[in-house]
PDB file of C-alpha atoms and ligand atoms in Angstrom:
ATOM      1  CA  MET A  88     -23.377   8.844  21.408  1.00 71.00           C
ATOM      2  CA  PRO A  89     -25.360  10.669  18.333  1.00 79.00           C
ATOM      3  CA  ASP A  90     -28.493   9.670  17.609  1.00 95.00           C
ATOM      4  CA  TYR A  91     -28.475   7.904  14.251  1.00 98.00           C
ATOM      5  CA  ALA A  92     -29.919   5.275  12.123  1.00 98.00           C
ATOM      6  CA  ILE A  93     -28.871   2.293  10.098  1.00 98.00           C
ATOM      7  CA  ARG A  94     -30.678   1.674   6.849  1.00 98.00           C
ATOM      8  CA  GLU A  95     -29.802  -0.676   3.852  1.00 98.00           C
ATOM      9  CA  PHE A  96     -27.562   1.128   1.198  1.00 98.00           C
ATOM     10  CA  THR A  97     -29.810   1.831  -1.760  1.00 98.00           C
ATOM     11  CA  ILE A  98     -28.475   3.331  -4.939  1.00 98.00           C
ATOM     12  CA  GLU A  99     -30.433   6.650  -4.342  1.00 98.00           C
ATOM     13  CA  TYR A 100     -27.631   7.247  -1.449  1.00 98.00           C
ATOM     14  CA  TYR A 101     -24.802   6.942  -4.176  1.00 98.00           C
ATOM     15  CA  ASP A 102     -24.246  10.936  -4.291  1.00 98.00           C
ATOM     16  CA  GLU A 103     -23.774  11.237  -0.815  1.00 98.00           C
ATOM     17  CA  ALA A 104     -21.682   8.418  -0.172  1.00 98.00           C
ATOM     18  CA  PHE A 105     -19.451   8.980  -3.052  1.00 98.00           C
ATOM     19  CA  SER A 106     -19.045  12.612  -1.506  1.00 98.00           C
ATOM     20  CA  LEU A 107     -17.956  11.040   1.740  1.00 98.00           C
ATOM     21  CA  TRP A 108     -15.698   8.808   0.363  1.00 98.00           C
ATOM     22  CA  LYS A 109     -14.034  11.620  -1.895  1.00 98.00           C
ATOM     23  CA  ASP A 110     -13.403  13.448   1.435  1.00 96.00           C
ATOM     24  CA  LEU A 111     -11.736  10.551   3.452  1.00 97.00           C
ATOM     25  CA  GLU A 112      -8.289   9.322   3.276  1.00 94.00           C
ATOM     26  CA  GLY A 113      -8.238   5.723   3.270  1.00 93.00           C
ATOM     27  CA  ILE A 114     -10.895   5.177   0.687  1.00 97.00           C
ATOM     28  CA  SER A 115      -9.400   4.182  -2.386  1.00 94.00           C
ATOM     29  CA  LEU A 116     -11.857   5.139  -5.475  1.00 97.00           C
ATOM     30  CA  SER A 117     -11.523   3.758  -9.062  1.00 96.00           C
ATOM     31  CA  GLY A 118     -13.588   3.293 -11.931  1.00 96.00           C
ATOM     32  CA  ALA A 119     -15.844   0.158 -10.204  1.00 97.00           C
ATOM     33  CA  ASP A 120     -16.933   3.089  -7.689  1.00 98.00           C
ATOM     34  CA  SER A 121     -19.236   4.725 -10.642  1.00 98.00           C
ATOM     35  CA  PHE A 122     -23.009   4.941 -10.169  1.00 98.00           C
ATOM     36  CA  GLU A 123     -23.506   1.966 -12.716  1.00 98.00           C
ATOM     37  CA  GLY A 124     -20.504   0.053 -10.504  1.00 98.00           C
ATOM     38  CA  ILE A 125     -22.223   0.600  -7.186  1.00 98.00           C
ATOM     39  CA  GLN A 126     -25.666  -0.107  -8.606  1.00 98.00           C
ATOM     40  CA  SER A 127     -24.504  -3.695  -9.855  1.00 98.00           C
ATOM     41  CA  TYR A 128     -22.731  -4.464  -6.807  1.00 98.00           C
ATOM     42  CA  LEU A 129     -25.615  -3.595  -4.611  1.00 98.00           C
ATOM     43  CA  LEU A 130     -28.406  -5.222  -6.884  1.00 98.00           C
ATOM     44  CA  ARG A 131     -25.721  -8.242  -6.841  1.00 98.00           C
ATOM     45  CA  ASN A 132     -25.487  -8.452  -3.068  1.00 98.00           C
ATOM     46  CA  PRO A 133     -29.026  -7.271  -1.529  1.00 98.00           C
ATOM     47  CA  GLY A 134     -29.598  -6.711   1.849  1.00 98.00           C
ATOM     48  CA  LEU A 135     -25.743  -6.772   2.957  1.00 98.00           C
ATOM     49  CA  SER A 136     -24.431  -3.056   2.356  1.00 99.00           C
ATOM     50  CA  PHE A 137     -25.504  -0.217   4.715  1.00 99.00           C
ATOM     51  CA  ILE A 138     -25.457   3.576   5.616  1.00 98.00           C
ATOM     52  CA  ALA A 139     -25.809   5.371   8.656  1.00 98.00           C
ATOM     53  CA  LEU A 140     -27.947   8.316   8.800  1.00 98.00           C
ATOM     54  CA  LYS A 141     -28.259  11.344  10.852  1.00 98.00           C
ATOM     55  CA  ASP A 142     -31.069  13.643  10.610  1.00 96.00           C
ATOM     56  CA  GLU A 143     -31.305  12.236   6.988  1.00 95.00           C
ATOM     57  CA  ARG A 144     -27.922  13.389   6.298  1.00 98.00           C
ATOM     58  CA  LEU A 145     -25.671  10.316   5.330  1.00 98.00           C
ATOM     59  CA  ILE A 146     -22.646   9.996   7.973  1.00 98.00           C
ATOM     60  CA  GLY A 147     -21.515   6.450   7.041  1.00 98.00           C
ATOM     61  CA  THR A 148     -21.272   3.515   4.399  1.00 98.00           C
ATOM     62  CA  ILE A 149     -20.284   0.039   4.340  1.00 99.00           C
ATOM     63  CA  LEU A 150     -20.438  -2.203   1.292  1.00 98.00           C
ATOM     64  CA  CYS A 151     -20.342  -6.063   1.933  1.00 98.00           C
ATOM     65  CA  GLY A 152     -20.643  -8.798  -0.771  1.00 98.00           C
ATOM     66  CA  HIS A 153     -19.769 -12.247  -1.377  1.00 98.00           C
ATOM     67  CA  ASP A 154     -18.683 -14.483  -4.248  1.00 98.00           C
ATOM     68  CA  GLY A 155     -20.719 -17.730  -3.020  1.00 97.00           C
ATOM     69  CA  ARG A 156     -17.840 -18.812  -0.772  1.00 98.00           C
ATOM     70  CA  ARG A 157     -16.281 -15.944   1.015  1.00 98.00           C
ATOM     71  CA  GLY A 158     -17.374 -12.216   2.171  1.00 98.00           C
ATOM     72  CA  TYR A 159     -15.710  -9.044   1.268  1.00 98.00           C
ATOM     73  CA  ILE A 160     -16.072  -5.823   2.701  1.00 98.00           C
ATOM     74  CA  HIS A 161     -15.176  -2.435   1.128  1.00 98.00           C
ATOM     75  CA  HIS A 162     -15.484   1.296   1.688  1.00 98.00           C
ATOM     76  CA  LEU A 163     -16.348   1.400   5.356  1.00 98.00           C
ATOM     77  CA  ALA A 164     -16.334   5.102   6.126  1.00 98.00           C
ATOM     78  CA  VAL A 165     -17.300   7.486   8.893  1.00 98.00           C
ATOM     79  CA  SER A 166     -17.878  11.237   8.247  1.00 98.00           C
ATOM     80  CA  LYS A 167     -14.732  12.807  10.360  1.00 98.00           C
ATOM     81  CA  GLU A 168     -16.929  14.601  13.007  1.00 97.00           C
ATOM     82  CA  PHE A 169     -18.775  11.283  13.730  1.00 98.00           C
ATOM     83  CA  GLN A 170     -15.658   9.100  13.997  1.00 98.00           C
ATOM     84  CA  LYS A 171     -14.579   7.545  17.330  1.00 97.00           C
ATOM     85  CA  MET A 172     -18.348   7.175  18.480  1.00 98.00           C
ATOM     86  CA  GLY A 173     -18.992   3.495  17.618  1.00 98.00           C
ATOM     87  CA  ILE A 174     -20.642   4.029  14.341  1.00 98.00           C
ATOM     88  CA  GLY A 175     -17.923   1.973  12.323  1.00 98.00           C
ATOM     89  CA  ARG A 176     -18.049  -0.887  14.615  1.00 98.00           C
ATOM     90  CA  ALA A 177     -21.692  -1.054  14.193  1.00 98.00           C
ATOM     91  CA  LEU A 178     -22.010  -0.707  10.556  1.00 98.00           C
ATOM     92  CA  ALA A 179     -19.397  -3.694  10.384  1.00 98.00           C
ATOM     93  CA  LYS A 180     -21.505  -5.675  12.766  1.00 98.00           C
ATOM     94  CA  LYS A 181     -24.719  -5.065  10.778  1.00 98.00           C
ATOM     95  CA  SER A 182     -22.933  -6.417   7.538  1.00 98.00           C
ATOM     96  CA  LEU A 183     -21.343  -9.522   9.146  1.00 98.00           C
ATOM     97  CA  GLY A 184     -24.333 -10.349  10.919  1.00 98.00           C
ATOM     98  CA  ALA A 185     -26.259 -10.374   7.553  1.00 98.00           C
ATOM     99  CA  ILE A 186     -23.728 -12.089   5.611  1.00 98.00           C
ATOM    100  CA  LYS A 187     -23.052 -14.970   8.332  1.00 98.00           C
ATOM    101  CA  ALA A 188     -26.888 -15.295   8.190  1.00 98.00           C
ATOM    102  CA  ILE A 189     -26.829 -16.506   4.764  1.00 98.00           C
ATOM    103  CA  GLY A 190     -24.250 -19.132   5.535  1.00 98.00           C
ATOM    104  CA  ILE A 191     -20.791 -17.149   4.643  1.00 98.00           C
ATOM    105  CA  GLN A 192     -18.174 -17.972   7.418  1.00 98.00           C
ATOM    106  CA  LYS A 193     -15.448 -15.828   6.698  1.00 98.00           C
ATOM    107  CA  CYS A 194     -15.056 -12.173   5.335  1.00 98.00           C
ATOM    108  CA  HIS A 195     -11.990 -10.571   3.858  1.00 98.00           C
ATOM    109  CA  LEU A 196     -11.139  -6.817   3.076  1.00 98.00           C
ATOM    110  CA  PHE A 197      -8.139  -4.813   1.832  1.00 97.00           C
ATOM    111  CA  VAL A 198      -6.730  -2.057   3.707  1.00 97.00           C
ATOM    112  CA  VAL A 199      -3.800   0.655   2.111  1.00 94.00           C
ATOM    113  CA  SER A 200      -0.944  -0.420   3.946  1.00 93.00           C
ATOM    114  CA  GLU A 201      -0.211   3.142   4.789  1.00 95.00           C
ATOM    115  CA  ASN A 202      -3.574   3.478   6.540  1.00 97.00           C
ATOM    116  CA  PHE A 203      -2.580   2.606  10.099  1.00 97.00           C
ATOM    117  CA  HIS A 204      -5.713   3.888  12.144  1.00 97.00           C
ATOM    118  CA  ALA A 205      -8.133   1.565  10.083  1.00 98.00           C
ATOM    119  CA  GLN A 206      -5.862  -1.393  10.576  1.00 98.00           C
ATOM    120  CA  LYS A 207      -6.003  -0.348  14.367  1.00 98.00           C
ATOM    121  CA  PHE A 208      -9.763  -0.098  13.930  1.00 98.00           C
ATOM    122  CA  TRP A 209      -9.923  -3.737  12.373  1.00 98.00           C
ATOM    123  CA  GLU A 210      -7.702  -5.016  15.009  1.00 98.00           C
ATOM    124  CA  GLN A 211      -9.899  -3.432  17.621  1.00 97.00           C
ATOM    125  CA  THR A 212     -12.773  -4.886  16.371  1.00 97.00           C
ATOM    126  CA  GLY A 213     -11.592  -8.301  16.000  1.00 97.00           C
ATOM    127  CA  TRP A 214     -10.063  -8.785  12.467  1.00 98.00           C
ATOM    128  CA  LEU A 215      -6.680 -10.547  11.949  1.00 98.00           C
ATOM    129  CA  LYS A 216      -4.039  -8.981  10.117  1.00 97.00           C
ATOM    130  CA  ARG A 217      -2.674 -11.723   7.762  1.00 97.00           C
ATOM    131  CA  GLU A 218       1.282 -11.981   7.197  1.00 95.00           C
ATOM    132  CA  ASP A 219       0.654 -15.326   4.903  1.00 97.00           C
ATOM    133  CA  ILE A 220      -1.156 -13.796   1.897  1.00 96.00           C
ATOM    134  CA  ILE A 221      -0.222 -10.954  -0.777  1.00 95.00           C
ATOM    135  CA  ILE A 222      -2.800  -9.530  -3.246  1.00 95.00           C
ATOM    136  CA  MET A 223      -2.098  -9.954  -6.628  1.00 97.00           C
ATOM    137  CA  SER A 224      -4.256  -7.991  -9.509  1.00 97.00           C
ATOM    138  CA  TYR A 225      -5.057  -8.496 -13.007  1.00 98.00           C
ATOM    139  CA  ASN A 226      -6.627  -5.915 -15.215  1.00 96.00           C
ATOM    140  CA  LEU A 227      -9.086  -7.170 -17.809  1.00 94.00           C
TER     141      LEU A 227
HETATM  142  C1  COA B 148     -11.945   3.247  10.004  1.00 84.93           C
HETATM  143  C2  COA B 148     -13.483   4.089  10.157  1.00 84.93           C
HETATM  144  C3  COA B 148     -14.231   3.722   9.554  1.00 84.93           C
HETATM  145  C4  COA B 148     -13.657   3.876  12.024  1.00 84.93           C
HETATM  146  O1  COA B 148     -15.050   4.525  12.314  1.00 84.93           O
HETATM  147  P1  COA B 148     -15.388   4.735  13.691  1.00 84.93           P
HETATM  148  O2  COA B 148     -16.763   5.140  13.491  1.00 84.93           O
HETATM  149  O3  COA B 148     -14.488   6.096  14.195  1.00 84.93           O
HETATM  150  O4  COA B 148     -14.741   3.705  14.561  1.00 84.93           O
HETATM  151  P2  COA B 148     -15.691   3.225  16.077  1.00 84.93           P
HETATM  152  O5  COA B 148     -15.939   4.515  16.662  1.00 84.93           O
HETATM  153  O6  COA B 148     -16.418   2.349  15.807  1.00 84.93           O
HETATM  154  O7  COA B 148     -14.428   2.329  16.676  1.00 84.93           O
HETATM  155  C5  COA B 148     -14.469   1.263  16.875  1.00 84.93           C
HETATM  156  C6  COA B 148     -12.910   0.811  17.777  1.00 84.93           C
HETATM  157  O8  COA B 148     -11.912   1.055  16.753  1.00 84.93           O
HETATM  158  C7  COA B 148     -11.246   2.015  17.524  1.00 84.93           C
HETATM  159  N1  COA B 148     -10.549   2.991  16.389  1.00 84.93           N
HETATM  160  C8  COA B 148     -11.233   3.740  15.589  1.00 84.93           C
HETATM  161  N2  COA B 148     -10.697   4.635  15.121  1.00 84.93           N
HETATM  162  C9  COA B 148      -9.412   4.510  15.419  1.00 84.93           C
HETATM  163  C10 COA B 148      -8.032   5.409  15.243  1.00 84.93           C
HETATM  164  N3  COA B 148      -8.181   6.077  14.616  1.00 84.93           N
HETATM  165  N4  COA B 148      -6.998   4.703  16.046  1.00 84.93           N
HETATM  166  C11 COA B 148      -7.031   3.645  16.722  1.00 84.93           C
HETATM  167  N5  COA B 148      -8.184   3.154  17.247  1.00 84.93           N
HETATM  168  C12 COA B 148      -9.242   3.349  16.303  1.00 84.93           C
HETATM  169  C13 COA B 148     -11.991   2.691  18.502  1.00 84.93           C
HETATM  170  O9  COA B 148     -10.944   2.957  19.816  1.00 84.93           O
HETATM  171  C14 COA B 148     -13.028   1.444  18.810  1.00 84.93           C
HETATM  172  O10 COA B 148     -12.571   0.786  19.983  1.00 84.93           O
HETATM  173  P3  COA B 148     -13.251   0.785  21.299  1.00 84.93           P
HETATM  174  O11 COA B 148     -14.644   0.528  20.962  1.00 84.93           O
HETATM  175  O12 COA B 148     -12.447  -0.358  21.934  1.00 84.93           O
HETATM  176  O13 COA B 148     -12.960   2.204  21.807  1.00 84.93           O
HETATM  177  C15 COA B 148     -13.194   5.792  10.360  1.00 84.93           C
HETATM  178  O14 COA B 148     -12.046   5.952  11.083  1.00 84.93           O
HETATM  179  C16 COA B 148     -13.034   6.212   9.029  1.00 84.93           C
HETATM  180  O15 COA B 148     -14.047   6.368   8.199  1.00 84.93           O
HETATM  181  N6  COA B 148     -11.697   6.241   8.489  1.00 84.93           N
HETATM  182  C17 COA B 148     -11.456   6.771   7.177  1.00 84.93           C
HETATM  183  C18 COA B 148     -11.854   5.808   5.979  1.00 84.93           C
HETATM  184  C19 COA B 148     -11.331   4.654   6.240  1.00 84.93           C
HETATM  185  O16 COA B 148      -9.896   4.285   6.472  1.00 84.93           O
HETATM  186  N7  COA B 148     -11.896   3.510   6.057  1.00 84.93           N
HETATM  187  C20 COA B 148     -11.357   2.066   6.210  1.00 84.93           C
HETATM  188  C21 COA B 148     -10.891   1.574   5.201  1.00 84.93           C
HETATM  189  S1  COA B 148     -10.410  -0.074   4.818  1.00 84.93           S
END
């Protein structure tokens, strides 16, 4: 188990986070992940998103927010060399604890359908795969 710290995700970590996301298959990036997009997300959802740091180097992220009714998780990511050491589980636990504390009772997340290892991870950490819902999107 590596010695690492979990801290709130603040915008000063954006560049390191973005380069981690770019390096990992399974993280879908879009215009919403620009500096301004993530800054706006963090400001709108304070205290819910976290990073993992090893010797001041960012090795993990999780974004968590809500719409007042349900919570949503995005961009759970752990550097390849630190995967399978419990860091993803610890980041998810931290965000779920924080969002529960403000009264949200259920969270959803999106997984790319070919990302089987992430699906295994989420099932292993207690999440239920929904077969009864499809996602629909609309570009504004
Ligand atoms: C998914 C991800 C965040 C998991 O992080 P991690 O730190 O490696 O996960 P953990 O070590 O906390 O694993 C927690 C549990 O999930 C299981 N798990 C993790 N990765 C797994 C894999 N590739 N296949 C099967 N099970 C896996 C572990 O066995 C562990 O179970 P256990 O505690 O009972 O042994 C990491 O693999 C990653 O960054 N992947 C690339 C980005 C990505 O796909 N993110 C998810 C987007 S939805």
